[in-house]
Amino acid sequence: MKPILAPALALASSAFIAAGAGAQQALDTARIVNADKEPQNWLSYGRTYDEQRFSTLTKINDGNVRNLGLAWYFDTNTTRGLEATPIVVDGVIYTTGSWSVVWAIDARTGKQLWMYDPQVPKSWGVKACCDVVNRGVAVYQGKVFVGTLDGRLVALDAASGKPAWEVNTIDRDKPYTITGAPRVVKGKVLIGNGGAEFGVRGYVSAYDAATGQQAWRFYTVPGDPSKPQASAALTKAAQTWKGEWWKIGGGGTVWDSMAYDAELDLLYIGVGNGSPWNRDIRSPGGGDNLYLSSIVALRPDSGEYVWHYQTTPGETWDYTATQHIMLADLSIGGQVRKVLMQAPKNGFFYVLDRATGKFISAQPYVKVNWATHIDPATGRPVETADEQYRKKEKLTFPSPYGGHNWHPMAFNPKAGLVYIPALDLPLLYKNPESFKYVPNAWNTGVDLVAAMPPSGMPQVLDRKLAALLAKGHLSAWDPVRQKEVWRVQHTGPWNGGVLSTAGNLVFQGTADGRLAAYRADSGAPLWETPTQTGIIAPPVTYQVDGEQYVAVMAGWGGAFALAAGGAAQFAQKGPGGRLLVYKLGGTAQLPPFQRPARQLSPQPQTANEATLKKGYEQYHTFCAACHGATAISGSMLPDLRYMSPATQTAFDKIVLEGVYKETGMVGFGHLLTKADADAIRAYLNKRAHDQLAEDQGGWWQAIKDFFYSIAAQALKLLLSLKS
Ligand code: CA
């Protein structure tokens, strides 16, 4: 990049925006294809179309990273999860926060240039399985593109932030959401959606970047087989389904990953889980259920199917293949192969031939007990011989959170390593007694209440057991030898996405509120700094005026934070989300933060055991996905054990009538009776008493804690025998 003359630094922000906008106009496919020629920028989601998240910048390196300090921070004024990858184009950062809000920010100073709020109705939040998050924008020819939580695709003028066009991408009567970042390939904006926990049919759509005109749509699962299918690929796929899946939707949402190979002109999409999860309910009698849990290669101009590889045939565990898709050229067996790499939820790390979709290799990167291995002859998993959870419940590794979720990996070609933000936790899967589809509710076909600790289990034991069962680590994986080279063990799961650089560095934020740098080749810890809040987003790096920066969206949240309860207790819940930007010798400071004190105000306990049990079941059916398992909130959403007396008085109005729906808490009066609400309140009141007893326990509690720790260890051992 040319050095900017001193007078240019004094430019007023409007002139600066205009200068930036000229450069944004020129941001086209050729520039993104050749992104390595301008390492100062971060032009697309994975930096390059191959999504390697590897920066060739070296000013910050393994020799000086210890001098990294905060350059500036930007408050997003949100308390929900932040997952975005900031896009950096010629001195301007474009990023997003919760509820799909977009900002343009001066990359030198952190000054806001513009903000755009798409005004997502807060009541849409209840349709989001996994928090009201957004993973970022795409920038192309003077426009910034964002997918909104409520299913719109909006093009903004890059200079002003004013909408240029907007299209609706979904059936608004169905519980679709968009959380993924759009990609732009050859003038078309590509966007998928989510919703397969609730009951939808997945697809990816392409829109003309200039006009918003829809160019094509590729459905990932077949529709009603009595009608013609949308493509020959779907006619073929329909033969792998049974029953009446289309009435619920079938699933297969394309909610996150895409990659593009310009030379082969192939667009790769990652396809999600079945809807419902349980295949015996979704497709009674079996079948592979294409193209669930598959990587599908399409022509970006037409959406035409080219090949697919299914990671989990007949998936029945929420094992999506929507995880990060990364392209690289690797020397395997003395031959340079054009490969595609993925660590999907099912726990195996895959290397495929990306020209043909042919299987090259796969090995488990975390503990896996649903399959023994992938048969190299067929490329199919060999499932364990225990009928999975069909006849009796099974503690299964990985859980629906996956061995790896959406958190991006990174590849360092110099070290030859892929860095995986890995998750180590199981779920007890159990068939439900019966299944009834409930519109706009969770429809997994798995008895998730059975996966919870028993209703009578002491809270402290539940917390200790959760902490023992739920772990996470950063794995440096050799994709050629298919084995781990080093790992960093973290306090718990759900840590940040990863960045690697030619400075022999790997950056990752952690759930317990740190941003850290490690040596890319050895994993040796080199630097870390406290961030006040847990980090889930991936860092990026860029350079302006010769200064290299590392930037990350810091804001704890997402699926695990919302739902995991005691297992998420270790995480840092900070003052609210921020964009944090670091440089060598940075001296900025975060303002001091003191977590506000909370008060337990339980009512006298009068409910009988039957009511408490009913409250436990209803809470875990309707409330726990957002407020946390066993009423322990691991996210920034209210911990209901700490309800104020005023909230307790208004409980029915909130829970049944939805008086707080403008905050995102909708009413559940169509699903719950007054007696149900009473039972839930009684259960929450009991949990408040449990916590109060713990807080006031003194030395007696300390002794109990010790014995509960031993009991939790014993329980973990018992559970591991069941897995
Ligand atoms: Ca899912």
XYZ file of C-alpha atoms and ligand atoms in Angstrom:
724
model
C 0.000 0.000 0.000
C 1.221 3.485 -0.824
C 2.087 5.594 2.210
C -0.486 8.314 2.739
C 0.901 11.857 2.807
C 0.654 13.781 6.057
C -2.018 16.228 4.834
C -4.243 13.292 3.969
C -4.348 12.372 7.644
C -6.078 15.658 8.350
C -8.910 14.935 5.917
C -12.350 15.456 7.328
C -14.288 12.233 7.790
C -16.691 12.987 4.932
C -13.821 13.413 2.508
C -12.292 10.269 3.967
C -15.482 8.318 3.335
C -15.606 9.599 -0.226
C -11.993 8.512 -0.784
C -12.768 5.116 0.735
C -15.914 4.751 -1.339
C -13.963 5.148 -4.575
C -11.846 2.190 -3.606
C -14.933 0.193 -2.555
C -16.423 0.828 -6.030
C -13.418 -0.933 -7.513
C -13.749 -3.959 -5.230
C -14.727 -6.686 -7.675
C -14.336 -10.456 -8.101
C -10.845 -10.120 -9.603
C -9.668 -8.178 -6.559
C -11.060 -10.775 -4.152
C -9.598 -13.636 -6.237
C -6.237 -11.844 -5.965
C -6.640 -10.827 -2.306
C -3.116 -12.025 -1.541
C -1.817 -9.041 -3.539
C -3.287 -6.672 -0.947
C -2.622 -8.250 2.450
C -3.362 -4.906 4.156
C -7.063 -5.575 3.519
C -9.491 -8.296 4.588
C -11.750 -8.296 1.541
C -14.087 -11.243 2.152
C -15.321 -13.433 4.977
C -12.409 -15.906 4.995
C -10.019 -13.143 3.739
C -9.552 -15.082 0.494
C -12.121 -17.130 -1.444
C -10.376 -20.293 -0.239
C -11.328 -19.212 3.300
C -7.916 -20.007 4.801
C -7.948 -17.052 7.217
C -4.190 -16.829 6.811
C -2.680 -13.343 6.586
C 0.720 -12.764 4.992
C 1.303 -9.674 7.172
C 4.421 -10.047 9.329
C 4.955 -6.741 11.177
C 3.400 -8.411 14.195
C 5.253 -11.691 14.614
C 6.440 -14.307 17.092
C 9.374 -12.043 18.032
C 7.375 -8.966 19.069
C 3.780 -10.023 19.718
C 4.418 -9.664 23.465
C 4.316 -5.880 22.862
C 0.771 -5.989 21.496
C -1.570 -3.564 23.257
C -5.020 -2.102 22.766
C -5.075 0.576 20.033
C -8.770 1.432 20.384
C -12.138 -0.133 21.067
C -15.616 0.430 19.708
C -18.743 -0.126 21.844
C -21.550 -1.952 20.045
C -24.018 -1.273 22.867
C -25.345 -4.812 22.729
C -25.237 -7.604 25.275
C -25.942 -10.521 22.935
C -23.395 -12.664 21.132
C -21.006 -11.163 18.557
C -19.820 -13.529 15.822
C -18.867 -11.253 12.937
C -15.728 -11.283 10.866
C -14.912 -7.599 10.197
C -14.300 -6.833 6.527
C -11.525 -4.268 5.984
C -11.272 -2.342 2.715
C -8.759 0.477 2.301
C -8.906 1.853 5.828
C -12.591 1.174 6.539
C -13.940 -1.660 8.727
C -17.422 -3.011 8.011
C -18.815 -5.208 10.757
C -22.063 -6.357 12.352
C -23.524 -6.944 15.786
C -26.543 -8.661 17.248
C -29.915 -8.032 15.568
C -28.012 -7.644 12.232
C -26.886 -4.053 12.893
C -24.057 -2.875 10.565
C -21.268 -0.368 11.223
C -18.630 1.302 9.075
C -15.669 2.321 11.235
C -12.400 4.167 10.555
C -9.803 1.377 10.797
C -7.135 3.761 12.209
C -9.116 5.448 14.943
C -12.257 3.440 15.704
C -14.450 6.417 14.798
C -17.907 5.438 13.548
C -18.515 6.505 9.930
C -22.090 5.224 9.743
C -24.464 2.763 11.335
C -27.390 0.877 9.827
C -30.085 -0.817 11.895
C -32.385 -3.046 9.815
C -35.026 -2.867 12.589
C -35.447 -6.609 12.972
C -38.637 -7.211 14.975
C -37.383 -8.390 18.368
C -40.126 -11.039 18.438
C -38.209 -12.777 15.607
C -35.533 -13.685 18.156
C -37.535 -16.661 19.406
C -37.165 -18.260 15.943
C -33.376 -18.145 16.289
C -32.057 -21.419 17.693
C -28.710 -19.922 18.532
C -28.891 -16.295 19.606
C -29.660 -13.167 17.543
C -26.173 -13.207 16.066
C -24.745 -12.188 12.692
C -21.447 -13.295 11.175
C -20.773 -10.223 9.061
C -21.151 -8.493 5.727
C -19.832 -8.820 2.197
C -18.495 -5.754 0.345
C -18.596 -5.494 -3.447
C -18.593 -2.657 -5.998
C -19.618 0.145 -3.681
C -22.158 -1.866 -1.699
C -22.230 -3.599 1.676
C -24.509 -6.648 1.935
C -26.073 -7.967 5.136
C -28.502 -10.828 5.754
C -30.925 -9.873 8.522
C -32.147 -12.203 11.270
C -35.683 -11.963 9.849
C -34.652 -13.222 6.426
C -34.006 -10.098 4.359
C -30.941 -9.375 2.254
C -30.085 -5.677 2.303
C -27.594 -3.832 0.072
C -26.202 -0.639 1.609
C -24.299 2.138 -0.085
C -20.721 1.649 1.197
C -20.151 5.401 1.492
C -23.308 6.420 3.336
C -24.799 3.228 4.829
C -28.116 4.069 3.139
C -30.081 1.096 1.740
C -29.706 0.683 -2.031
C -32.021 -2.320 -2.312
C -33.634 -4.902 -0.083
C -35.173 -8.304 -0.856
C -37.097 -10.817 1.218
C -35.378 -14.214 0.903
C -37.827 -16.404 2.881
C -41.417 -17.564 3.413
C -42.238 -15.202 6.281
C -44.724 -17.667 7.780
C -41.906 -20.130 8.470
C -39.305 -19.854 11.245
C -36.368 -18.981 8.984
C -33.495 -16.816 10.225
C -30.293 -15.514 8.660
C -27.130 -15.373 10.757
C -24.487 -16.156 8.115
C -22.356 -13.710 6.154
C -23.212 -13.293 2.466
C -20.510 -14.040 -0.108
C -20.284 -12.308 -3.487
C -19.026 -14.299 -6.474
C -19.016 -12.928 -10.036
C -21.619 -10.273 -9.355
C -24.002 -12.505 -7.401
C -24.709 -12.231 -3.688
C -25.095 -15.677 -2.118
C -27.097 -16.168 1.048
C -28.586 -19.149 2.900
C -30.585 -19.333 6.132
C -31.227 -21.330 9.309
C -34.243 -22.808 11.081
C -33.865 -26.592 10.881
C -34.380 -26.968 14.653
C -37.900 -25.626 14.176
C -38.967 -27.138 10.826
C -37.948 -25.574 7.492
C -36.583 -26.608 4.090
C -33.034 -25.429 3.392
C -31.757 -23.580 0.350
C -29.206 -21.097 -0.870
C -30.125 -18.177 -3.154
C -28.181 -15.899 -5.482
C -29.114 -12.253 -6.120
C -27.717 -9.795 -8.617
C -25.384 -7.522 -6.617
C -26.388 -4.421 -8.578
C -30.172 -4.818 -8.590
C -31.198 -7.419 -6.014
C -32.904 -9.489 -8.707
C -32.964 -13.190 -7.764
C -30.723 -15.168 -10.132
C -31.179 -18.713 -8.827
C -32.099 -20.821 -5.801
C -30.783 -24.276 -4.929
C -32.919 -26.348 -2.529
C -30.847 -28.814 -0.539
C -33.613 -31.323 0.205
C -36.458 -32.586 -2.000
C -39.991 -31.259 -1.730
C -43.314 -33.114 -2.053
C -42.481 -36.132 -4.260
C -45.944 -36.075 -5.884
C -44.869 -32.854 -7.613
C -41.916 -32.305 -9.964
C -38.671 -31.527 -8.113
C -36.823 -28.251 -8.717
C -33.780 -29.969 -10.249
C -32.500 -33.332 -11.460
C -30.246 -33.394 -8.390
C -33.360 -33.255 -6.175
C -35.175 -35.948 -8.174
C -32.212 -38.176 -7.396
C -32.150 -37.032 -3.767
C -35.869 -37.821 -3.301
C -35.085 -41.523 -3.721
C -33.099 -41.382 -0.467
C -36.056 -40.174 1.640
C -39.116 -41.970 3.037
C -42.340 -40.868 4.685
C -43.680 -37.299 4.582
C -40.611 -35.223 5.432
C -41.687 -32.248 3.312
C -44.598 -31.514 5.650
C -42.098 -30.399 8.315
C -39.483 -29.195 5.854
C -36.715 -31.775 5.978
C -34.022 -29.302 7.070
C -30.659 -28.980 5.321
C -30.251 -25.265 5.898
C -27.170 -23.519 4.487
C -26.626 -21.297 7.484
C -22.903 -20.663 7.385
C -20.106 -22.005 5.240
C -19.295 -21.357 1.574
C -16.053 -21.260 -0.406
C -15.231 -20.552 -4.035
C -12.567 -21.911 -6.388
C -12.133 -19.469 -9.293
C -10.015 -21.876 -11.340
C -12.550 -24.720 -11.169
C -15.417 -22.191 -11.050
C -17.051 -24.150 -8.227
C -18.983 -22.775 -5.295
C -18.978 -25.070 -2.258
C -21.801 -24.890 0.278
C -22.131 -26.641 3.641
C -25.554 -28.200 4.285
C -27.125 -28.557 7.726
C -28.955 -31.139 9.790
C -32.274 -32.847 9.249
C -35.530 -31.368 10.464
C -36.419 -32.975 12.793
C -33.030 -34.290 13.905
C -34.336 -37.801 14.528
C -34.222 -39.702 11.233
C -36.682 -42.380 12.403
C -39.297 -39.614 12.688
C -38.149 -37.569 9.675
C -37.748 -40.452 7.222
C -39.251 -43.580 8.808
C -37.640 -46.636 7.236
C -34.271 -44.972 6.723
C -32.387 -43.603 3.743
C -29.391 -41.322 3.390
C -31.624 -38.234 3.114
C -29.588 -36.289 0.586
C -28.268 -33.601 0.698
C -28.393 -33.297 4.489
C -25.002 -32.926 6.208
C -23.296 -32.701 2.825
C -20.812 -30.497 1.076
C -22.331 -29.626 -2.308
C -20.434 -28.105 -5.244
C -22.486 -25.769 -7.460
C -21.888 -23.567 -10.494
C -21.983 -20.020 -9.142
C -23.564 -18.608 -12.315
C -26.542 -20.961 -12.414
C -26.767 -22.827 -9.106
C -26.395 -26.046 -11.078
C -25.390 -29.118 -9.009
C -21.924 -30.545 -9.806
C -21.069 -32.995 -7.000
C -21.750 -33.727 -3.341
C -20.102 -35.529 -0.462
C -22.314 -36.529 2.465
C -20.450 -36.499 5.787
C -23.236 -38.103 7.860
C -25.648 -40.212 5.739
C -29.099 -40.354 7.333
C -27.974 -37.886 9.978
C -29.901 -38.191 13.256
C -27.803 -36.152 15.747
C -27.904 -32.564 14.392
C -24.540 -33.282 12.747
C -24.433 -30.433 10.239
C -21.811 -30.016 7.520
C -22.249 -26.237 7.698
C -18.869 -25.889 9.413
C -16.050 -23.890 7.854
C -15.106 -25.107 4.349
C -11.467 -24.415 3.533
C -9.620 -24.939 0.242
C -5.884 -25.600 -0.134
C -3.378 -27.316 -2.379
C -1.642 -30.031 -0.340
C 1.126 -32.446 -1.196
C -0.334 -35.862 -0.397
C 1.534 -39.048 -1.290
C 3.992 -37.115 -3.431
C 1.234 -35.483 -5.456
C -0.178 -31.963 -5.182
C -3.904 -32.334 -4.614
C -6.554 -29.601 -4.817
C -8.355 -30.330 -1.569
C -11.319 -29.158 0.431
C -11.092 -29.494 4.216
C -13.815 -29.530 6.822
C -14.205 -30.433 10.498
C -17.990 -30.863 10.612
C -19.958 -31.439 13.781
C -19.714 -35.249 13.472
C -16.134 -35.222 14.813
C -14.144 -36.345 11.745
C -11.697 -34.072 9.920
C -12.204 -34.570 6.164
C -9.888 -34.011 3.228
C -11.697 -34.286 -0.130
C -10.671 -33.775 -3.744
C -12.437 -30.506 -4.496
C -12.584 -31.039 -8.275
C -14.554 -34.275 -7.947
C -15.788 -34.522 -4.355
C -13.918 -37.818 -3.962
C -12.896 -38.857 -0.458
C -9.165 -38.628 0.319
C -8.970 -39.122 4.093
C -10.722 -38.581 7.431
C -9.808 -39.097 11.079
C -11.551 -38.148 14.340
C -10.298 -34.794 15.674
C -12.263 -35.178 18.951
C -13.767 -38.141 20.841
C -16.299 -39.868 18.564
C -18.513 -42.805 19.559
C -21.277 -42.842 16.924
C -18.945 -44.291 14.266
C -15.704 -46.268 14.432
C -14.087 -44.804 11.290
C -14.711 -43.672 7.732
C -14.382 -46.534 5.252
C -11.817 -45.302 2.699
C -13.321 -47.535 -0.008
C -16.800 -45.988 0.200
C -16.082 -42.696 1.985
C -18.938 -43.564 4.347
C -18.824 -43.695 8.157
C -18.999 -47.126 9.770
C -21.523 -46.652 12.554
C -21.061 -48.397 15.897
C -23.122 -51.576 16.212
C -25.341 -50.373 19.060
C -28.384 -49.042 17.114
C -27.343 -45.565 18.301
C -30.192 -44.255 20.492
C -32.980 -46.133 18.695
C -33.637 -48.733 21.401
C -32.179 -47.058 24.441
C -30.703 -43.679 25.213
C -27.019 -43.197 24.466
C -24.431 -40.757 25.716
C -23.001 -39.720 22.363
C -19.840 -37.847 21.388
C -19.939 -35.260 19.835
C -23.088 -33.460 21.025
C -25.375 -31.319 18.815
C -22.884 -28.487 19.437
C -20.494 -30.650 17.410
C -16.816 -31.423 17.768
C -16.546 -28.053 16.061
C -19.265 -25.512 15.369
C -19.386 -22.316 13.247
C -16.250 -20.775 14.817
C -13.875 -20.435 11.859
C -10.664 -22.438 11.659
C -7.449 -21.098 10.108
C -4.742 -22.706 7.975
C -1.060 -21.834 8.104
C 0.579 -23.085 4.870
C 4.071 -22.504 6.306
C 3.405 -24.669 9.363
C 1.167 -26.989 7.339
C -1.431 -26.925 10.112
C -5.163 -26.297 10.395
C -6.247 -24.786 13.719
C -9.592 -26.121 14.967
C -11.548 -24.486 17.808
C -12.673 -27.885 19.094
C -15.453 -28.827 21.513
C -15.374 -31.837 23.842
C -18.832 -32.594 25.150
C -21.475 -35.313 24.785
C -25.258 -35.390 24.760
C -27.559 -38.098 26.062
C -29.783 -38.742 23.023
C -33.148 -40.381 23.676
C -36.163 -41.134 21.530
C -39.247 -39.205 22.660
C -42.268 -41.135 23.957
C -44.176 -39.573 21.081
C -43.589 -36.785 18.569
C -46.013 -34.083 17.597
C -44.959 -31.236 15.321
C -45.616 -27.857 16.956
C -45.413 -24.919 14.514
C -42.676 -22.395 15.328
C -41.371 -24.436 18.264
C -38.292 -26.661 18.651
C -39.061 -29.861 16.719
C -35.956 -31.999 17.117
C -37.637 -35.374 17.658
C -35.149 -35.976 20.483
C -36.188 -36.019 24.157
C -33.956 -33.165 25.246
C -35.477 -33.095 28.736
C -34.049 -36.587 29.255
C -30.601 -35.142 28.557
C -30.908 -32.782 31.533
C -29.731 -33.699 35.015
C -32.647 -35.289 36.947
C -35.001 -32.708 38.461
C -34.013 -33.686 41.972
C -30.247 -33.421 41.422
C -28.660 -30.844 43.756
C -27.696 -27.703 41.842
C -24.084 -27.765 43.001
C -23.647 -31.360 41.804
C -25.220 -30.503 38.445
C -22.808 -27.579 38.005
C -19.750 -29.608 38.940
C -20.731 -32.461 36.628
C -21.414 -30.049 33.756
C -17.991 -28.485 34.221
C -16.355 -31.924 34.122
C -18.212 -33.060 31.001
C -17.872 -29.885 28.914
C -14.372 -28.997 27.704
C -12.811 -27.252 24.759
C -9.418 -26.877 23.155
C -7.534 -25.401 20.227
C -6.211 -28.209 18.050
C -3.356 -27.784 15.550
C -4.141 -30.467 12.985
C -1.864 -31.821 10.273
C -4.299 -32.435 7.378
C -1.813 -34.561 5.403
C -0.946 -36.982 8.203
C -4.449 -36.565 9.697
C -3.243 -36.108 13.260
C -3.002 -33.529 15.981
C 0.410 -31.862 16.322
C -0.261 -29.691 19.372
C -3.183 -28.481 21.442
C -4.025 -25.737 23.905
C -6.481 -26.903 26.546
C -9.041 -24.236 27.500
C -11.072 -23.794 30.691
C -14.250 -24.810 28.884
C -15.864 -25.072 25.454
C -17.191 -22.436 22.999
C -14.031 -20.418 22.467
C -13.352 -18.082 19.567
C -12.654 -18.588 15.885
C -9.033 -18.537 14.754
C -6.611 -16.365 12.752
C -3.141 -17.387 11.603
C -0.432 -15.167 10.122
C 2.898 -15.433 8.332
C 4.402 -13.982 11.525
C 4.255 -17.594 12.833
C 1.228 -16.703 14.919
C -2.173 -18.096 15.789
C -4.705 -15.802 17.502
C -7.759 -16.993 19.376
C -10.144 -15.438 21.884
C -11.472 -17.555 24.733
C -14.771 -18.020 26.484
C -13.177 -17.046 29.792
C -12.397 -13.557 28.484
C -8.922 -13.473 26.930
C -7.380 -12.865 23.524
C -4.252 -14.986 23.109
C -1.457 -15.537 20.590
C 0.487 -18.776 20.154
C 3.389 -19.832 17.978
C 1.846 -21.311 14.831
C 4.384 -24.130 14.591
C 4.597 -25.216 18.240
C 1.603 -23.772 20.088
C 3.884 -22.048 22.610
C 1.904 -19.286 24.349
C 3.350 -15.851 23.470
C 0.831 -13.223 24.585
C -2.583 -12.760 26.100
C -4.764 -9.923 27.310
C -8.010 -9.789 29.326
C -11.070 -8.763 27.295
C -13.735 -8.494 30.042
C -16.106 -10.710 28.028
C -15.862 -14.139 26.463
C -14.938 -14.168 22.759
C -16.535 -16.421 20.139
C -15.762 -14.446 16.949
C -12.588 -14.934 14.882
C -9.892 -12.221 14.887
C -8.746 -10.586 11.632
C -5.652 -8.559 10.850
C -5.080 -5.572 8.560
C -2.618 -2.774 7.914
C -3.166 0.976 7.527
C -0.405 3.607 7.142
C 2.191 0.904 7.672
C 0.737 -0.138 11.044
C -0.543 -3.712 11.448
C -3.630 -4.240 13.617
C -5.420 -7.295 15.039
C -9.174 -6.852 15.454
C -11.849 -9.020 17.070
C -15.522 -8.697 17.951
C -15.733 -9.486 21.666
C -19.156 -10.487 22.984
C -20.024 -13.771 24.680
C -23.158 -15.476 23.383
C -24.415 -17.966 20.810
C -26.073 -21.359 21.152
C -23.899 -22.820 23.894
C -23.960 -19.646 26.003
C -27.756 -19.575 25.853
C -28.578 -23.221 26.450
C -25.752 -24.937 28.300
C -26.574 -23.724 31.829
C -24.024 -24.855 34.415
C -21.590 -25.939 31.683
C -21.268 -22.282 30.577
C -20.749 -20.892 34.094
C -16.998 -20.538 33.664
C -17.378 -17.973 30.864
C -16.850 -14.234 31.259
C -19.980 -12.170 30.828
C -18.789 -8.659 30.238
C -20.246 -5.183 30.050
C -21.472 -5.572 26.461
C -20.030 -6.259 23.065
C -17.078 -4.402 21.565
C -14.784 -4.365 18.596
C -11.303 -4.590 20.149
C -8.325 -3.524 18.006
C -4.679 -4.095 18.972
C -1.315 -2.864 17.672
C 2.305 -3.056 18.780
C 2.816 -0.634 21.664
C -0.922 0.129 21.954
C -1.679 1.781 25.281
C -5.468 2.227 25.294
C -7.342 0.846 28.294
C -10.778 -0.678 28.638
C -12.884 1.201 31.187
C -13.013 -0.639 34.528
C -15.891 -3.076 34.752
C -17.573 -4.444 37.820
C -20.204 -7.089 37.302
C -23.448 -5.775 38.834
C -24.467 -7.435 42.084
C -27.471 -9.746 41.903
C -30.059 -10.368 44.548
C -31.911 -13.614 45.165
C -35.509 -12.943 46.230
C -37.251 -16.320 46.388
C -40.803 -16.688 47.687
C -41.630 -19.265 50.357
C -41.560 -22.775 48.918
C -45.053 -24.214 48.843
C -45.153 -26.257 45.622
C -45.383 -30.050 45.842
C -43.053 -32.492 44.076
C -45.481 -33.092 41.197
C -45.686 -29.360 40.421
C -41.903 -28.958 40.619
C -41.414 -31.875 38.245
C -43.930 -30.434 35.802
C -42.217 -27.034 36.044
C -38.840 -28.677 35.411
C -40.197 -30.406 32.284
C -41.974 -27.332 30.907
C -38.975 -25.095 31.638
C -36.676 -27.459 29.743
C -39.133 -27.743 26.850
C -39.859 -24.040 26.334
C -37.396 -21.862 28.286
C -34.011 -23.578 28.618
C -32.843 -23.071 25.007
C -32.418 -19.355 25.826
C -32.340 -19.085 29.640
C -30.067 -22.072 30.260
C -30.319 -25.695 31.385
C -31.417 -26.209 35.006
C -32.267 -22.488 35.171
C -28.633 -21.386 35.215
C -28.029 -18.682 32.599
C -24.604 -18.852 30.964
C -25.400 -15.953 28.633
C -26.272 -12.293 29.011
C -29.984 -13.164 29.117
C -31.638 -12.955 32.547
C -30.844 -15.733 35.012
C -34.393 -16.449 36.145
C -33.316 -17.626 39.587
C -32.587 -13.961 40.277
C -36.037 -12.645 39.259
C -36.993 -9.560 41.191
C -40.256 -9.540 43.187
C -41.698 -7.223 40.493
C -40.844 -9.711 37.738
C -42.340 -12.527 39.792
C -45.568 -10.554 40.108
C -45.635 -9.905 36.356
C -44.588 -13.497 35.517
C -47.827 -14.578 33.805
C -48.061 -11.364 31.804
C -44.488 -11.862 30.584
C -44.599 -15.618 29.962
C -48.163 -16.008 28.677
C -49.128 -12.591 27.300
C -45.746 -11.416 26.020
C -45.600 -7.906 27.538
C -41.802 -7.918 26.970
C -41.997 -9.010 23.339
C -40.295 -5.796 22.203
C -37.175 -6.992 24.053
C -37.319 -10.421 22.396
C -39.231 -12.281 25.162
C -42.426 -13.280 23.362
C -45.523 -14.715 25.041
C -46.045 -18.481 25.114
C -49.786 -18.360 25.855
C -50.498 -20.407 22.715
C -48.348 -23.262 24.053
C -48.591 -22.973 27.848
C -51.519 -22.814 30.283
C -51.687 -20.725 33.453
C -51.031 -23.950 35.417
C -47.894 -24.535 33.289
C -46.651 -21.007 34.020
C -47.284 -21.533 37.745
C -45.298 -24.762 37.655
C -42.380 -23.113 35.828
C -42.353 -20.281 38.371
C -42.379 -22.823 41.217
C -39.408 -24.639 39.668
C -37.475 -21.372 39.253
C -38.293 -20.464 42.849
C -36.860 -23.793 43.991
C -33.669 -23.133 42.005
C -33.407 -19.707 43.677
C -33.650 -21.411 47.083
C -30.967 -23.898 46.009
C -28.631 -21.043 45.104
C -29.439 -19.151 48.304
C -28.631 -22.220 50.393
C -25.323 -22.521 48.580
C -24.487 -18.831 49.038
C -25.293 -18.937 52.752
C -23.798 -22.361 53.400
C -20.477 -21.205 54.884
C -18.085 -23.935 56.116
C -20.817 -26.555 55.921
C -21.275 -25.805 52.207
C -17.496 -26.022 51.708
C -17.546 -29.562 53.098
C -20.566 -30.417 50.937
C -18.815 -28.916 47.889
C -15.891 -31.239 48.479
C -18.136 -34.305 48.588
C -20.131 -33.103 45.575
C -16.864 -32.805 43.617
C -16.109 -36.452 44.379
C -19.709 -37.431 43.531
C -19.451 -35.546 40.212
C -16.247 -37.425 39.363
C -17.979 -40.734 40.140
C -21.003 -39.758 38.038
C -18.754 -38.785 35.155
C -17.105 -42.194 35.361
C -20.505 -43.913 35.358
C -21.614 -41.851 32.356
C -18.427 -42.606 30.460
C -19.178 -46.311 30.894
C -22.499 -45.635 29.156
C -20.855 -43.972 26.174
Ca -28.759 -27.504 13.892
